[in-house]
Coordinates of C-alpha atoms in Angstrom, one line a residue:
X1 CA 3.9 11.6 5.3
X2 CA 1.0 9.9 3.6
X3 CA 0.1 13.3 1.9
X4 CA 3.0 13.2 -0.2
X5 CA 2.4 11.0 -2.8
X6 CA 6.1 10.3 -4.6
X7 CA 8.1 10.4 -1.6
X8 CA 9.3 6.6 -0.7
X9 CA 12.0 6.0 1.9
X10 CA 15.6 5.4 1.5
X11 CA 15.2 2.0 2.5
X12 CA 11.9 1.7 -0.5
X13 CA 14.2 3.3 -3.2
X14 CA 16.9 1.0 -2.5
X15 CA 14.3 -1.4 -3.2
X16 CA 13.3 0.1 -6.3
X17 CA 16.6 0.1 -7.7
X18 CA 17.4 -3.4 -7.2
X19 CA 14.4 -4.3 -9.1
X20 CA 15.1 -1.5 -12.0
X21 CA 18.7 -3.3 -12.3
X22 CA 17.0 -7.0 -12.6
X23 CA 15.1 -5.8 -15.4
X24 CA 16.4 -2.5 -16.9
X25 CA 19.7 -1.1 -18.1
X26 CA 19.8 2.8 -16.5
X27 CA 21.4 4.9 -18.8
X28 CA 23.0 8.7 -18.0
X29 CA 20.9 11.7 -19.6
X30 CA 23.8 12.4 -21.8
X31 CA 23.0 9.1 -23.5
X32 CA 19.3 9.9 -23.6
X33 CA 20.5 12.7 -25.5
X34 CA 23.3 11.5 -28.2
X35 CA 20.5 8.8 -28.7
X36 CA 17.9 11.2 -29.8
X37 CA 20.2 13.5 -31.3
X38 CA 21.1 10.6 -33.9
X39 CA 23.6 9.3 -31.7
X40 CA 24.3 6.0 -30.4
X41 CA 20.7 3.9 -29.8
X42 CA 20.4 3.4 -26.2
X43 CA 20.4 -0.4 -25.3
X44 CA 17.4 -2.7 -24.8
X45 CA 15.1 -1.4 -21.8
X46 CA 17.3 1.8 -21.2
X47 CA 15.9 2.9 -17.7
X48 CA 17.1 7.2 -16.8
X49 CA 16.3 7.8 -13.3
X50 CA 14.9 11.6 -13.4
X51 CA 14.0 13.7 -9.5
X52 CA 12.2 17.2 -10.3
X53 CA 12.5 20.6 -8.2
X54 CA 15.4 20.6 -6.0
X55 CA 14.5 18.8 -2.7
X56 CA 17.4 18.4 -0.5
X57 CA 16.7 14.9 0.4
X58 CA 17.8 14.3 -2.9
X59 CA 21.0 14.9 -2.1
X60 CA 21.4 14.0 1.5
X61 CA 19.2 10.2 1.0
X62 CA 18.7 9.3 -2.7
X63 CA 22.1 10.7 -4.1
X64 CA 24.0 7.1 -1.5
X65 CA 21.6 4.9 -2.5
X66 CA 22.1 5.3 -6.0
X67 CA 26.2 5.6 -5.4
X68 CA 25.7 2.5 -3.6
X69 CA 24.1 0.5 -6.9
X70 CA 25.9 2.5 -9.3
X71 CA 23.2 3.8 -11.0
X72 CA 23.2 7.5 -12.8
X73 CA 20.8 9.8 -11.9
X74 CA 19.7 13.3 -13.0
X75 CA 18.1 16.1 -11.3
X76 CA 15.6 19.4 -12.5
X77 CA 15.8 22.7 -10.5
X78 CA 13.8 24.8 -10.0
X79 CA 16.5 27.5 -9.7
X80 CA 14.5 30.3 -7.6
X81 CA 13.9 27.9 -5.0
X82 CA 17.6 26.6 -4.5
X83 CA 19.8 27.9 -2.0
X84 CA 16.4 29.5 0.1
X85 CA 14.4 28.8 2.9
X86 CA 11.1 29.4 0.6
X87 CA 8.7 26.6 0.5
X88 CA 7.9 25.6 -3.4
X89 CA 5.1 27.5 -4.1
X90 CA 2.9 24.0 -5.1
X91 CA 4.1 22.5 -1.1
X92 CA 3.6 26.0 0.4
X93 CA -0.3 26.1 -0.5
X94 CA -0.8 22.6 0.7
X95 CA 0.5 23.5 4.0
X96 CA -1.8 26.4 4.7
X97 CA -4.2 24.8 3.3
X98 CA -4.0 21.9 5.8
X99 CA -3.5 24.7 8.5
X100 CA -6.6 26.9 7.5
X101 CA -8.5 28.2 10.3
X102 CA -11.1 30.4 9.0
X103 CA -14.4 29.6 8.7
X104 CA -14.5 30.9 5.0
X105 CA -12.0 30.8 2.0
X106 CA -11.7 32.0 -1.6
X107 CA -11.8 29.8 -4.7
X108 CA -8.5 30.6 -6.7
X109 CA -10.9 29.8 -10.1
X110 CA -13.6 32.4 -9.7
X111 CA -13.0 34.4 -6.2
X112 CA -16.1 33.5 -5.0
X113 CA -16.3 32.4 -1.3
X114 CA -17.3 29.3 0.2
X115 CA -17.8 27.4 3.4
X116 CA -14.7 26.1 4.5
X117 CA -15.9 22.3 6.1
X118 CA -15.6 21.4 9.5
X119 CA -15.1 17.5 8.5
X120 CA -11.9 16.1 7.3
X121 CA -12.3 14.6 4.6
X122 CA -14.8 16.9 3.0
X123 CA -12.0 20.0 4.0
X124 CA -8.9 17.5 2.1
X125 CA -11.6 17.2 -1.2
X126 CA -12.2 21.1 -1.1
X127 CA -8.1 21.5 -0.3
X128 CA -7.5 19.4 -3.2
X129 CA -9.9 20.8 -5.6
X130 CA -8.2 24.1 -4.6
X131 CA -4.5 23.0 -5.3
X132 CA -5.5 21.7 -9.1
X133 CA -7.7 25.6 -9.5
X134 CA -4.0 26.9 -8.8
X135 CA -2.7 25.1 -11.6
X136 CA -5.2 25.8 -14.4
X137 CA -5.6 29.7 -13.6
X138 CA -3.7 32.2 -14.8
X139 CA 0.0 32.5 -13.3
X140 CA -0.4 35.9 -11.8
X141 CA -3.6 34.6 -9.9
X142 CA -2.2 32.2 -8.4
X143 CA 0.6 34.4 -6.9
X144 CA -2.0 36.5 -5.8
X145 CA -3.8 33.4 -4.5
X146 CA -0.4 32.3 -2.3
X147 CA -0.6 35.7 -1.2
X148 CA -4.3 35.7 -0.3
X149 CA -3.8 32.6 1.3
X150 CA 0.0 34.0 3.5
X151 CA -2.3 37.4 4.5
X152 CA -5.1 35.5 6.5
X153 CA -2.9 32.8 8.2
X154 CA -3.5 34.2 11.9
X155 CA 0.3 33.1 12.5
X156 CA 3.7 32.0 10.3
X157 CA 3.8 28.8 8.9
X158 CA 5.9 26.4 11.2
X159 CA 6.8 23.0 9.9
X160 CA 8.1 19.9 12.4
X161 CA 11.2 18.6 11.1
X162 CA 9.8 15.9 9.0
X163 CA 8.0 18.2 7.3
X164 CA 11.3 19.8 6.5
X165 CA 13.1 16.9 5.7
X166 CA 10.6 16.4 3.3
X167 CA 10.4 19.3 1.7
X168 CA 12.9 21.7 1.8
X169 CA 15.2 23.1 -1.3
X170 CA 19.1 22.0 -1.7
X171 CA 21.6 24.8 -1.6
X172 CA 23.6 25.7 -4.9
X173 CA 26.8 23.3 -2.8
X174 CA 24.7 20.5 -2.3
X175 CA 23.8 20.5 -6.6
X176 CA 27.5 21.2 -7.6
X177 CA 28.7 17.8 -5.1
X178 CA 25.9 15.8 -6.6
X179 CA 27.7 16.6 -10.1
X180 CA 30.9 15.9 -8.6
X181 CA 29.4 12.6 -7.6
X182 CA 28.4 11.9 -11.3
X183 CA 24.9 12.7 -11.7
X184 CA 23.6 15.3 -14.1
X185 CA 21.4 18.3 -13.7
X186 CA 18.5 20.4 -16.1
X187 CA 16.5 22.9 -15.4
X188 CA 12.8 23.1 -13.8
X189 CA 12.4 26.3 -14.3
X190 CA 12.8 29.5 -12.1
X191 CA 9.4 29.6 -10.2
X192 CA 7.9 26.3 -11.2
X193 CA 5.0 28.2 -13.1
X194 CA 2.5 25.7 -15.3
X195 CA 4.2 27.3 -18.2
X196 CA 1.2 27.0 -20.5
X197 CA -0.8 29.7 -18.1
X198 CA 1.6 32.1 -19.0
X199 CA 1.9 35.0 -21.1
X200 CA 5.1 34.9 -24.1
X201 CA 7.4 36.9 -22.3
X202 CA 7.4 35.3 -19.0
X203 CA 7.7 31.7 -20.7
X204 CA 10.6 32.6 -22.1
X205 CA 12.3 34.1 -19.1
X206 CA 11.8 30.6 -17.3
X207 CA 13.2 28.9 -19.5
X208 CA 16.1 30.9 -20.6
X209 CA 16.5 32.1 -17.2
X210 CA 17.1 28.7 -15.2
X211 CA 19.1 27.3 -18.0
X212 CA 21.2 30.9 -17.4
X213 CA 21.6 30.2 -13.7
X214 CA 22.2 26.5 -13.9
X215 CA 25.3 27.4 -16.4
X216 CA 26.5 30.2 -14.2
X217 CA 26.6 28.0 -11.0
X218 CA 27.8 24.8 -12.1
X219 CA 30.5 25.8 -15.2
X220 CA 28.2 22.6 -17.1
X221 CA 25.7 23.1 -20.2
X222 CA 22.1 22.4 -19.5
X223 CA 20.5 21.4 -22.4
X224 CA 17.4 19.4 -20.8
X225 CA 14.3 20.7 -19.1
X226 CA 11.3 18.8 -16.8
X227 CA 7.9 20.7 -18.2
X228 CA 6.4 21.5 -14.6
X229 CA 3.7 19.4 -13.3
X230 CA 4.4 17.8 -16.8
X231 CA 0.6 16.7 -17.6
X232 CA -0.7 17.0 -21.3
X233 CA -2.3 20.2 -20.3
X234 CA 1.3 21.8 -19.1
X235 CA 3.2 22.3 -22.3
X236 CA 2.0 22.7 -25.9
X237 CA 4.1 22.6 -29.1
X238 CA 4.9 26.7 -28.8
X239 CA 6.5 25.7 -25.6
X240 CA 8.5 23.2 -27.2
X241 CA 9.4 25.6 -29.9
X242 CA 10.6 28.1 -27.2
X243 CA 12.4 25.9 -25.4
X244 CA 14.2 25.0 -28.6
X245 CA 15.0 28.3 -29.5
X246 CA 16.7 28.7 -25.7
X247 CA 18.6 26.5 -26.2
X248 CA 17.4 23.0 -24.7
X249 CA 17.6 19.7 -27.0
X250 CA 15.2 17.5 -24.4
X251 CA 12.4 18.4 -22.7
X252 CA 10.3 15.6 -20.8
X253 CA 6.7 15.1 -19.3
X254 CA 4.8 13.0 -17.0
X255 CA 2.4 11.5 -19.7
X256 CA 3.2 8.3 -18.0
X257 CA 4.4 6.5 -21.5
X258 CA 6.9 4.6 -22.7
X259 CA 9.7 6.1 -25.0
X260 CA 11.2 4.8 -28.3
X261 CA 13.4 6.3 -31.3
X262 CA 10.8 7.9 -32.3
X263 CA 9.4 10.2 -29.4
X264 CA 9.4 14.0 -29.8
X265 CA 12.7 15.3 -27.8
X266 CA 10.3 18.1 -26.4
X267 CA 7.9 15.6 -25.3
X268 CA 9.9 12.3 -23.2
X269 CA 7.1 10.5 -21.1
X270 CA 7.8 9.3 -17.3
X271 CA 6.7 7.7 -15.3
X272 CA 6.3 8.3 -11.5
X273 CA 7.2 6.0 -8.7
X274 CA 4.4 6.0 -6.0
X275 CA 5.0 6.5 -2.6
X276 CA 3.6 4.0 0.2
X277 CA 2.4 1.3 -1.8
X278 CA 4.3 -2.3 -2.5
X279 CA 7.1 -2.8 -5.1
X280 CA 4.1 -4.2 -7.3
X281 CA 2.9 -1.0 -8.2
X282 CA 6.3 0.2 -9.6
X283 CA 6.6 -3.1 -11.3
X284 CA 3.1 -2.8 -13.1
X285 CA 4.2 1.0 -14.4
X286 CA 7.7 0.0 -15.3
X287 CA 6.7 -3.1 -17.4
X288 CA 4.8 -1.0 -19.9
X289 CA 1.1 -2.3 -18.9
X290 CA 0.3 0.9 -17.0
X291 CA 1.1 3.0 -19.5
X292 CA -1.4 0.6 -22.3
X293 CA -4.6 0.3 -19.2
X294 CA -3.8 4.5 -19.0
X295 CA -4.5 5.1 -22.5

């Protein structure tokens, strides 16, 4: 679906790949981390493939393709999500959103009420205005937002089976047989939360928590960590700190930057592969130019 913005086919990330391998070398995150841990360097244009939260189509779509090139791979949980039928809270709020009937609906910023529009593409601007509120307020608004929004749906949220293809969680099996396949796993966190909106003690309970869970289930260290959402304004040097004192020697972002011996471990850029657009646009971000136009 057009609405989800990093999701390429299985036929589009074949195509990726076979470009990445032209021009790149992909390495495993356990070089990423011997390298920054004063280790071996990583080779010229070292490429780590990185997926974030859990989606099952990771494992049942992207996990052959990558067998199929050869090419290492490592995925971020969010561990409260894995092995459920729960929606991530992020997808869940875009779905009622897109399935709001009411004539009226709350900000998650302020509370105030407003006019929900009866044209499309002014209701999509307000829906997406509403999704990025839910990321900048306080954590334990937006749960009460999701559960504002779950109270006045007038029926329960039904998806078609794309919509579940798309977005629903793996099971605890399907992450211990990507491992067995050789690709590596880190943690996401529990609940996903934009860690910087929350208070000390529940910052450190994500993180130590899915790194906890991760160890239990798969008998393997985790010692990496995707910041959620992973914009500047998600993670801060205390949460680096904490996640060093949990026990994790990389964290990375979505700055959308390049990465040399120098980079902060807590702080690895990425950068994103956009869904439905040409190859071009993944060439442009993996050259490096993106990442000098973007500041």
């Amino acid at each position: 679906e057009a609405n989800f913005e990093t999701t390429v086919s299985a036929e589009d990330f074949a195509e990726h790949l076979a470009f990445l391998l032209r021009w790149r070398q992909p390495v495993t995150l356990s070089d990423v981390r011997a390298a920054m841990l004063g280790g071996r360097p990583l080779p010229r244009r070292a490429v780590l493939i990185t997926f974030d939260d859990g989606y099952r189509n990771v494992y049942t779509h992207a996990a052959p393709v990558l067998q199929r090139y050869g090419v290492p791979a490592v995925v971020f949980l969010s561990t409260g999500y894995i092995d459920t039928d729960c929606l991530y809270w992020y997808d869940e709020v875009r779905q009622r959103l897109d399935r709001w009937g009411n004539p009226l609906i709350e900000r998650p910023s302020d509370g105030s009420t407003v006019a929900w529009p009866v044209d499309p593409r002014t209701r999509e601007t307000l829906a997406g205005k509403i999704r990025g509120e839910c990321k900048r307020v306080p954590d334990r608004r937006r749960v009460e937002y999701l559960d504002y929004l779950r109270a006045r749906m007038n029926e329960p949220l039904q998806l078609t089976a794309e919509q579940h293809h798309i977005l629903d969680p793996m099971s605890w099996q399907e992450a211990s047989k990507l491992l067995e396949m050789g690709f590596e796993i880190g943690s996401h966190t529990v609940t996903h939360p934009i860690l910087t909106n929350l208070p000390a003690e529940e910052l450190n309970a994500e993180l130590a928590g899915s790194k906890a869970e991760i160890e239990r289930r798969t008998a393997r260290a985790c010692y990496s960590i995707a910041w959620p959402n992973g914009t500047r304004a998600d993670f801060s040097p205390m949460i680096a700190d904490a996640a060093k004192a949990a026990g994790y020697d990389l964290a990375f972002t979505m700055v959308e930057r390049m990465n040399g011996p120098e980079s902060n471990p807590y702080m690895l850029s990425r950068i994103t592969a956009p869904g439905h657009v040409p190859l071009t646009a993944l060439r442009v971000r993996a050259s490096g130019l993106y990442s000098i136009l973007n500041g």
